[in-house]
């Protein structure tokens, strides 16, 4: 089930460098903590803004997005050699059991935040795999990002992912965003 999708006709906004104000490349790589041979999934990869930042640091990135047109935007920009694009939804991942070493989502959790999606993530992650989530918080002002009533807070991510078999390692809420890092038990 897809709750909501970011409109493709606004995809240019996803390429704005000012987005690093809310999540920098360095913060994302530190949260992910993936090694140079890791297979990493970007959940809701969009135009590949953050996929491009992660790709040079890991073995392989699977950019998953429910909108084929987002992949077309990313391909037009140029995808790194170690990035493969898959079309599908987080609650129905086109991946085998236990093949994922790490996963992340940036500004997308609010679009897939269901127990079914967390269960799918648990299925494809190997034991010990890390999942890093950075998203707009419902506790924010709404000055940037989606309206606050379309967002979730940190506690929602903690509960949803822990219920699916992940253990929280890092959890922090900031002005407009939250960061949650957990590990597959
Ligand atoms: C707000 S954009 C963020 C894109 C990217 N993560 C970034 O930070 O630049 C959300 C993306 O997630 C995708 N998406 C929404 N719901 C999804 C789902 N259930 N499964 C996979 N992708 C999804 C949308 O098509 C869109 O490209």
Tab-separated table of C-alpha atoms and ligand atoms in Angstrom:
chain	number	residue	atom	x	y	z
A	1	UNK	CA	0.000	0.000	0.000
A	2	UNK	CA	1.301	3.464	-0.886
A	3	UNK	CA	0.101	6.155	1.541
A	4	UNK	CA	1.218	9.174	-0.452
A	5	UNK	CA	3.809	9.886	-3.084
A	6	UNK	CA	5.951	12.918	-3.713
A	7	UNK	CA	4.815	14.419	-7.068
A	8	UNK	CA	7.253	13.858	-9.914
A	9	UNK	CA	6.564	17.320	-11.306
A	10	UNK	CA	8.197	18.733	-8.141
A	11	UNK	CA	11.257	16.478	-8.400
A	12	UNK	CA	13.604	19.423	-9.064
A	13	UNK	CA	13.113	20.447	-5.423
A	14	UNK	CA	14.738	17.168	-4.353
A	15	UNK	CA	17.996	18.279	-5.998
A	16	UNK	CA	18.324	21.488	-3.936
A	17	UNK	CA	21.659	21.551	-2.012
A	18	UNK	CA	19.893	23.526	0.752
A	19	UNK	CA	18.383	20.176	1.801
A	20	UNK	CA	21.671	19.389	3.549
A	21	UNK	CA	20.529	21.808	6.272
A	22	UNK	CA	18.171	19.062	7.450
A	23	UNK	CA	20.408	16.040	6.833
A	24	UNK	CA	24.007	16.299	5.704
A	25	UNK	CA	25.850	13.643	3.713
A	26	UNK	CA	28.203	13.154	6.661
A	27	UNK	CA	25.356	12.666	9.130
A	28	UNK	CA	23.680	10.133	6.865
A	29	UNK	CA	26.873	8.132	6.272
A	30	UNK	CA	27.629	8.087	10.018
A	31	UNK	CA	24.099	6.913	10.840
A	32	UNK	CA	24.268	4.205	8.202
A	33	UNK	CA	27.693	2.942	9.263
A	34	UNK	CA	27.911	0.622	6.241
A	35	UNK	CA	31.185	-0.891	5.020
A	36	UNK	CA	32.736	-0.695	1.580
A	37	UNK	CA	31.349	-4.107	0.596
A	38	UNK	CA	27.820	-3.574	1.959
A	39	UNK	CA	24.615	-3.990	-0.012
A	40	UNK	CA	22.486	-0.988	0.947
A	41	UNK	CA	18.881	-0.152	0.071
A	42	UNK	CA	17.664	3.449	-0.302
A	43	UNK	CA	13.951	3.280	0.538
A	44	UNK	CA	12.222	5.853	-1.670
A	45	UNK	CA	15.309	6.961	-3.627
A	46	UNK	CA	13.574	9.659	-5.696
A	47	UNK	CA	16.017	11.532	-7.936
A	48	UNK	CA	18.960	9.914	-6.127
A	49	UNK	CA	20.027	13.055	-4.240
A	50	UNK	CA	21.205	11.068	-1.190
A	51	UNK	CA	21.781	7.794	-3.117
A	52	UNK	CA	24.660	9.561	-4.886
A	53	UNK	CA	26.172	10.469	-1.504
A	54	UNK	CA	26.026	6.921	-0.143
A	55	UNK	CA	27.096	5.040	-3.297
A	56	UNK	CA	30.852	5.927	-3.176
A	57	UNK	CA	31.117	4.666	0.436
A	58	UNK	CA	29.514	1.211	0.050
A	59	UNK	CA	29.586	-1.843	-2.207
A	60	UNK	CA	26.235	-1.545	-3.917
A	61	UNK	CA	23.087	0.528	-3.520
A	62	UNK	CA	19.617	-0.563	-4.530
A	63	UNK	CA	17.516	2.537	-5.141
A	64	UNK	CA	13.933	1.532	-4.505
A	65	UNK	CA	11.082	3.783	-5.532
A	66	UNK	CA	7.422	3.200	-6.142
A	67	UNK	CA	7.374	5.739	-9.004
A	68	UNK	CA	9.083	4.617	-12.198
A	69	UNK	CA	9.153	8.262	-13.332
A	70	UNK	CA	11.472	9.094	-10.383
A	71	UNK	CA	13.905	6.454	-11.643
A	72	UNK	CA	13.712	8.022	-15.101
A	73	UNK	CA	14.670	11.390	-13.546
A	74	UNK	CA	17.582	9.731	-11.756
A	75	UNK	CA	18.753	7.912	-14.909
A	76	UNK	CA	18.619	11.193	-16.865
A	77	UNK	CA	20.944	12.744	-14.237
A	78	UNK	CA	23.233	9.680	-14.393
A	79	UNK	CA	23.426	6.843	-11.877
A	80	UNK	CA	26.726	5.652	-10.356
A	81	UNK	CA	27.917	2.251	-11.643
A	82	UNK	CA	27.153	0.535	-8.314
A	83	UNK	CA	23.534	1.742	-8.122
A	84	UNK	CA	20.694	-0.504	-9.315
A	85	UNK	CA	17.168	0.890	-9.498
A	86	UNK	CA	14.160	-1.210	-8.546
A	87	UNK	CA	10.532	-0.167	-8.837
A	88	UNK	CA	8.379	-1.262	-5.930
A	89	UNK	CA	6.903	-0.332	-2.573
A	90	UNK	CA	8.526	-0.772	0.830
A	91	UNK	CA	5.695	-3.009	2.029
A	92	UNK	CA	6.303	-5.404	-0.877
A	93	UNK	CA	10.052	-5.391	-1.440
A	94	UNK	CA	11.302	-7.115	-4.607
A	95	UNK	CA	14.263	-8.587	-2.677
A	96	UNK	CA	15.098	-12.021	-1.218
A	97	UNK	CA	15.196	-12.739	2.516
A	98	UNK	CA	18.267	-11.562	4.445
A	99	UNK	CA	20.220	-10.031	1.533
A	100	UNK	CA	20.425	-6.446	2.835
A	101	UNK	CA	23.376	-5.250	4.982
A	102	UNK	CA	21.934	-1.767	5.641
A	103	UNK	CA	19.041	0.424	4.586
A	104	UNK	CA	18.143	4.082	4.858
A	105	UNK	CA	15.374	6.477	4.046
A	106	UNK	CA	15.543	10.258	3.851
A	107	UNK	CA	12.405	12.360	4.174
A	108	UNK	CA	10.292	9.375	3.118
A	109	UNK	CA	9.284	7.458	6.281
A	110	UNK	CA	6.001	9.421	6.416
A	111	UNK	CA	5.130	7.983	2.986
A	112	UNK	CA	5.507	4.305	3.939
A	113	UNK	CA	5.188	4.165	7.752
A	114	UNK	CA	3.156	0.998	8.323
A	115	UNK	CA	3.732	-2.227	10.284
A	116	UNK	CA	3.627	-4.092	6.935
A	117	UNK	CA	6.506	-2.005	5.562
A	118	UNK	CA	8.560	-2.528	8.733
A	119	UNK	CA	7.912	-6.293	8.548
A	120	UNK	CA	9.127	-6.366	4.931
A	121	UNK	CA	12.229	-4.470	5.935
A	122	UNK	CA	12.864	-6.998	8.699
A	123	UNK	CA	12.468	-9.849	6.203
A	124	UNK	CA	15.113	-8.552	3.751
A	125	UNK	CA	17.638	-7.402	6.388
A	126	UNK	CA	20.280	-9.849	7.588
A	127	UNK	CA	20.688	-10.111	11.388
A	128	UNK	CA	22.735	-7.100	12.520
A	129	UNK	CA	21.758	-4.962	9.507
A	130	UNK	CA	21.317	-1.283	10.331
A	131	UNK	CA	18.378	0.854	9.232
A	132	UNK	CA	18.742	4.652	9.363
A	133	UNK	CA	15.648	6.830	9.090
A	134	UNK	CA	15.734	10.613	8.750
A	135	UNK	CA	12.365	12.298	8.309
A	136	UNK	CA	10.294	15.372	9.031
A	137	UNK	CA	8.864	15.257	12.554
A	138	UNK	CA	5.242	15.969	13.408
A	139	UNK	CA	6.663	17.939	16.361
A	140	UNK	CA	8.212	20.435	13.924
A	141	UNK	CA	6.800	23.774	12.833
A	142	UNK	CA	6.010	22.791	9.240
A	143	UNK	CA	8.016	25.796	8.006
A	144	UNK	CA	9.656	23.461	5.488
A	145	UNK	CA	8.662	19.995	4.331
A	146	UNK	CA	5.201	18.420	4.317
A	147	UNK	CA	2.356	19.652	6.563
A	148	UNK	CA	2.768	18.462	10.147
A	149	UNK	CA	-0.406	16.363	9.969
A	150	UNK	CA	1.219	14.228	7.242
A	151	UNK	CA	4.264	13.507	9.406
A	152	UNK	CA	5.094	11.122	12.246
A	153	UNK	CA	7.245	11.664	15.278
A	154	UNK	CA	10.336	9.828	16.482
A	155	UNK	CA	8.271	7.649	18.837
A	156	UNK	CA	6.273	6.291	15.900
A	157	UNK	CA	9.439	5.149	14.132
A	158	UNK	CA	10.839	3.617	17.326
A	159	UNK	CA	7.649	1.659	18.027
A	160	UNK	CA	6.999	0.568	14.436
A	161	UNK	CA	10.539	-0.681	13.810
A	162	UNK	CA	11.039	-2.253	17.245
A	163	UNK	CA	7.735	-4.124	16.873
A	164	UNK	CA	9.057	-5.573	13.601
A	165	UNK	CA	12.282	-6.918	15.144
A	166	UNK	CA	14.746	-4.024	15.233
A	167	UNK	CA	16.611	-2.653	18.278
A	168	UNK	CA	17.050	1.131	18.528
A	169	UNK	CA	20.642	2.396	18.676
A	170	UNK	CA	20.177	6.131	18.115
A	171	UNK	CA	17.098	8.301	18.433
A	172	UNK	CA	17.027	12.069	18.325
A	173	UNK	CA	14.475	14.712	17.486
A	174	UNK	CA	15.537	18.115	16.155
A	175	UNK	CA	13.728	21.288	15.073
A	176	UNK	CA	12.053	19.880	11.942
A	177	UNK	CA	13.407	16.358	11.629
A	178	UNK	CA	14.162	13.186	13.582
A	179	UNK	CA	16.875	10.574	13.201
A	180	UNK	CA	16.338	6.949	14.125
A	181	UNK	CA	18.984	4.255	13.762
A	182	UNK	CA	18.223	0.639	14.598
A	183	UNK	CA	19.668	-2.803	14.055
A	184	UNK	CA	17.948	-6.017	12.971
A	185	UNK	CA	17.990	-8.403	15.927
B	1	LIG	C1	10.002	13.045	-0.506
B	1	LIG	S1	10.665	12.015	-1.750
B	1	LIG	C2	12.324	11.796	-1.075
B	1	LIG	C3	13.256	11.150	-2.053
B	1	LIG	C4	14.664	10.858	-1.498
B	1	LIG	N1	14.630	9.947	-0.381
B	1	LIG	C5	15.370	12.131	-1.101
B	1	LIG	O1	15.520	12.398	0.109
B	1	LIG	O2	15.775	12.880	-1.999
B	1	LIG	C6	9.902	10.441	-1.393
B	1	LIG	C7	10.154	9.369	-2.434
B	1	LIG	O3	9.671	8.118	-1.925
B	1	LIG	C8	8.901	7.459	-2.911
B	1	LIG	N2	7.925	6.619	-2.208
B	1	LIG	C9	6.787	7.024	-1.596
B	1	LIG	N3	6.162	6.000	-1.009
B	1	LIG	C10	6.913	4.898	-1.275
B	1	LIG	C11	6.779	3.513	-0.960
B	1	LIG	N4	5.751	3.056	-0.245
B	1	LIG	N5	7.735	2.663	-1.395
B	1	LIG	C12	8.781	3.117	-2.148
B	1	LIG	N6	8.947	4.412	-2.494
B	1	LIG	C13	8.039	5.291	-2.056
B	1	LIG	C14	8.319	8.558	-3.760
B	1	LIG	O4	7.998	8.118	-5.060
B	1	LIG	C15	9.444	9.596	-3.756
B	1	LIG	O5	10.328	9.430	-4.818
